[in-house]
Amino acid sequence: MLKKLLLLSFAAFTMAACNDEADDGVRYATHNPSIVDGVFTSDNMHFYGTATVTHVSDSSTYTDPKAWFEFAGDRESLTIYMHATRFAAAMPALEMRIHRMPYTPGEGASLSFSAASTVPQVRLPNEVGGGYSYQDMPSYTLTDVEGSVEDILCRISFTCDVPRLGTYRMEYEGLLLVKK
């Protein structure tokens, strides 16, 4: 009887340890096949994690525990999509992207990138013809941009002056989602 209980306990422990699904139904990858020898080579990578934004002047923080970043790219640069992103609770959620960010290959499934400043693009309705397109948004210029993908872990940080709301420092950390 003790042997059966021990085997059942071991089986339950093994199943719990192998579960790559979070409590909210999100499934995380266990490795990153999209970066080979430090070069982005595959389908888009989707990362799900937490963005913590700190107002520079008063140190108040806004945390988005469901921040979704997506990477597209090629052998030389990345396009980083920040889906429904906000830098403050009072800011409307925007579809933003950093377009054509050069990166530095790392070891194995890793790469890094940085820029002193970059003008992000925001997805806005077209004035003529309907639909949507990404348009440069110089009023949201990002500074001190740093980021990396190390296998399944993505980290990004930057500073942004948000019109009428102030200057914010954004720190993001997310894990690679399983491709369906």
Short mmCIF file of C-alpha atoms in Angstrom, two decimals:
data_model
loop_
_atom_site.label_atom_id
_atom_site.label_comp_id
_atom_site.label_asym_id
_atom_site.label_seq_id
_atom_site.Cartn_x
_atom_site.Cartn_y
_atom_site.Cartn_z
CA MET A 1 0.00 0.00 0.00
CA LEU A 2 2.80 2.40 0.87
CA LYS A 3 4.48 1.57 -2.45
CA LYS A 4 1.26 2.47 -4.36
CA LEU A 5 0.94 5.77 -2.48
CA LEU A 6 4.57 6.58 -3.21
CA LEU A 7 4.12 5.80 -6.92
CA LEU A 8 0.92 7.88 -7.10
CA SER A 9 2.67 10.78 -5.34
CA PHE A 10 5.62 10.54 -7.73
CA ALA A 11 3.28 10.47 -10.76
CA ALA A 12 1.38 13.53 -9.52
CA PHE A 13 4.64 15.37 -8.85
CA THR A 14 5.95 14.50 -12.33
CA MET A 15 2.76 15.70 -14.02
CA ALA A 16 2.84 18.97 -12.07
CA ALA A 17 6.50 19.54 -12.91
CA CYS A 18 5.88 18.98 -16.64
CA ASN A 19 2.90 21.31 -16.84
CA ASP A 20 3.86 24.34 -18.93
CA GLU A 21 0.44 25.97 -18.64
CA ALA A 22 -0.11 28.93 -16.35
CA ASP A 23 -3.17 29.29 -14.14
CA ASP A 24 -4.80 31.54 -16.75
CA GLY A 25 -4.53 28.95 -19.56
CA VAL A 26 -1.45 30.46 -21.21
CA ARG A 27 1.03 27.84 -22.40
CA TYR A 28 4.73 28.71 -22.26
CA ALA A 29 7.43 27.23 -24.46
CA THR A 30 10.29 25.19 -23.05
CA HIS A 31 12.77 26.25 -25.76
CA ASN A 32 13.01 28.83 -28.55
CA PRO A 33 13.29 27.44 -32.10
CA SER A 34 12.96 30.93 -33.67
CA ILE A 35 16.52 32.02 -32.85
CA VAL A 36 19.36 29.88 -34.16
CA ASP A 37 22.97 30.84 -33.39
CA GLY A 38 21.77 34.28 -32.32
CA VAL A 39 19.84 34.96 -35.54
CA PHE A 40 16.07 35.35 -35.84
CA THR A 41 15.12 32.72 -38.41
CA SER A 42 11.52 31.73 -38.03
CA ASP A 43 7.91 32.65 -37.35
CA ASN A 44 6.95 35.51 -35.07
CA MET A 45 7.71 35.08 -31.38
CA HIS A 46 4.97 36.00 -28.88
CA PHE A 47 5.90 36.83 -25.29
CA TYR A 48 3.46 37.18 -22.41
CA GLY A 49 4.48 38.76 -19.15
CA THR A 50 4.50 41.81 -16.93
CA ALA A 51 5.18 45.43 -17.80
CA THR A 52 5.94 47.71 -14.89
CA VAL A 53 5.88 51.40 -15.68
CA THR A 54 7.26 53.98 -13.25
CA HIS A 55 6.47 57.70 -13.48
CA VAL A 56 9.92 59.31 -13.32
CA SER A 57 8.96 62.44 -11.34
CA ASP A 58 6.76 60.94 -8.59
CA SER A 59 7.81 57.24 -8.65
CA SER A 60 4.20 56.04 -8.92
CA THR A 61 3.86 52.73 -10.78
CA TYR A 62 1.42 51.10 -13.14
CA THR A 63 1.67 47.33 -13.64
CA ASP A 64 0.19 45.38 -16.53
CA PRO A 65 0.41 41.67 -15.59
CA LYS A 66 -0.86 40.62 -19.04
CA ALA A 67 1.52 42.50 -21.35
CA TRP A 68 1.90 40.92 -24.80
CA PHE A 69 4.92 41.62 -26.99
CA GLU A 70 5.46 40.11 -30.43
CA PHE A 71 8.68 39.92 -32.44
CA ALA A 72 8.92 39.68 -36.22
CA GLY A 73 12.12 40.11 -38.15
CA ASP A 74 14.88 38.78 -40.30
CA ARG A 75 18.62 38.18 -40.11
CA GLU A 76 19.39 41.86 -39.45
CA SER A 77 16.55 43.59 -37.60
CA LEU A 78 13.43 43.10 -35.52
CA THR A 79 10.00 44.64 -35.46
CA ILE A 80 8.73 44.60 -31.89
CA TYR A 81 4.96 44.87 -31.48
CA MET A 82 3.60 46.04 -28.14
CA HIS A 83 -0.04 44.96 -28.18
CA ALA A 84 -2.59 47.07 -26.25
CA THR A 85 0.23 48.81 -24.44
CA ARG A 86 -0.18 51.58 -21.89
CA PHE A 87 2.39 53.53 -19.90
CA ALA A 88 -0.14 54.81 -17.36
CA ALA A 89 -3.59 53.81 -16.15
CA ALA A 90 -5.00 57.03 -17.67
CA MET A 91 -3.49 56.31 -21.09
CA PRO A 92 -5.63 54.53 -23.71
CA ALA A 93 -4.28 51.15 -24.86
CA LEU A 94 -2.32 51.54 -28.10
CA GLU A 95 -1.02 49.11 -30.69
CA MET A 96 2.61 50.25 -30.93
CA ARG A 97 5.69 48.89 -32.62
CA ILE A 98 9.39 49.54 -32.81
CA HIS A 99 10.10 49.08 -36.51
CA ARG A 100 13.40 47.74 -37.88
CA MET A 101 15.43 47.59 -34.65
CA PRO A 102 18.94 46.24 -35.40
CA TYR A 103 20.07 43.47 -33.07
CA THR A 104 23.26 41.75 -32.00
CA PRO A 105 23.38 37.94 -32.22
CA GLY A 106 24.14 36.12 -28.99
CA GLU A 107 24.97 32.53 -28.14
CA GLY A 108 22.47 29.86 -29.18
CA ALA A 109 18.86 31.11 -28.89
CA SER A 110 19.71 34.62 -27.73
CA LEU A 111 20.03 38.12 -29.13
CA SER A 112 20.11 41.68 -27.77
CA PHE A 113 19.30 45.16 -28.99
CA SER A 114 19.68 48.76 -27.85
CA ALA A 115 19.15 52.30 -29.10
CA ALA A 116 19.76 55.72 -27.60
CA SER A 117 16.38 56.75 -29.06
CA THR A 118 13.82 55.53 -31.56
CA VAL A 119 10.50 56.80 -32.84
CA PRO A 120 7.81 54.16 -32.31
CA GLN A 121 4.90 53.67 -34.66
CA VAL A 122 1.26 53.58 -33.55
CA ARG A 123 -1.54 51.77 -35.37
CA LEU A 124 -4.10 54.43 -36.27
CA PRO A 125 -7.12 54.66 -38.57
CA ASN A 126 -6.33 55.91 -42.09
CA GLU A 127 -7.81 59.30 -42.86
CA VAL A 128 -8.50 58.30 -46.46
CA GLY A 129 -9.83 54.94 -47.57
CA GLY A 130 -10.48 53.49 -44.12
CA GLY A 131 -8.54 50.68 -42.53
CA TYR A 132 -5.51 51.05 -40.29
CA SER A 133 -1.78 51.57 -40.72
CA TYR A 134 1.24 52.16 -38.51
CA GLN A 135 2.31 55.79 -38.38
CA ASP A 136 5.38 57.38 -36.80
CA MET A 137 4.63 58.96 -33.43
CA PRO A 138 7.53 61.32 -32.62
CA SER A 139 5.70 62.65 -29.55
CA TYR A 140 6.21 59.18 -27.96
CA THR A 141 9.94 58.90 -28.77
CA LEU A 142 11.54 56.08 -26.76
CA THR A 143 14.97 56.63 -25.21
CA ASP A 144 17.50 54.36 -23.52
CA VAL A 145 16.01 51.29 -25.25
CA GLU A 146 17.56 48.00 -24.15
CA GLY A 147 16.35 44.48 -24.63
CA SER A 148 17.22 40.85 -25.02
CA VAL A 149 15.78 37.47 -25.77
CA GLU A 150 17.55 34.67 -23.93
CA ASP A 151 15.93 31.42 -25.05
CA ILE A 152 12.34 31.75 -23.74
CA LEU A 153 12.86 34.91 -21.63
CA CYS A 154 12.37 38.40 -23.08
CA ARG A 155 13.37 41.61 -21.30
CA ILE A 156 12.83 45.14 -22.61
CA SER A 157 13.21 48.54 -20.98
CA PHE A 158 12.93 52.12 -22.22
CA THR A 159 11.92 55.62 -21.21
CA CYS A 160 9.03 57.45 -22.89
CA ASP A 161 7.75 61.01 -22.61
CA VAL A 162 3.96 60.67 -22.81
CA PRO A 163 2.28 63.91 -23.91
CA ARG A 164 0.36 65.58 -21.06
CA LEU A 165 1.12 62.69 -18.67
CA GLY A 166 4.89 62.88 -18.06
CA THR A 167 8.01 60.76 -18.41
CA TYR A 168 7.82 57.02 -17.73
CA ARG A 169 10.33 54.17 -17.44
CA MET A 170 8.96 50.85 -18.72
CA GLU A 171 10.43 47.48 -17.66
CA TYR A 172 9.03 44.36 -19.33
CA GLU A 173 9.73 40.69 -18.70
CA GLY A 174 7.87 37.91 -20.49
CA LEU A 175 8.06 34.28 -21.47
CA LEU A 176 7.76 32.80 -24.94
CA LEU A 177 4.34 31.34 -25.72
CA VAL A 178 3.86 27.93 -27.32
CA LYS A 179 3.00 28.17 -31.01
CA LYS A 180 -0.34 26.62 -31.88
#
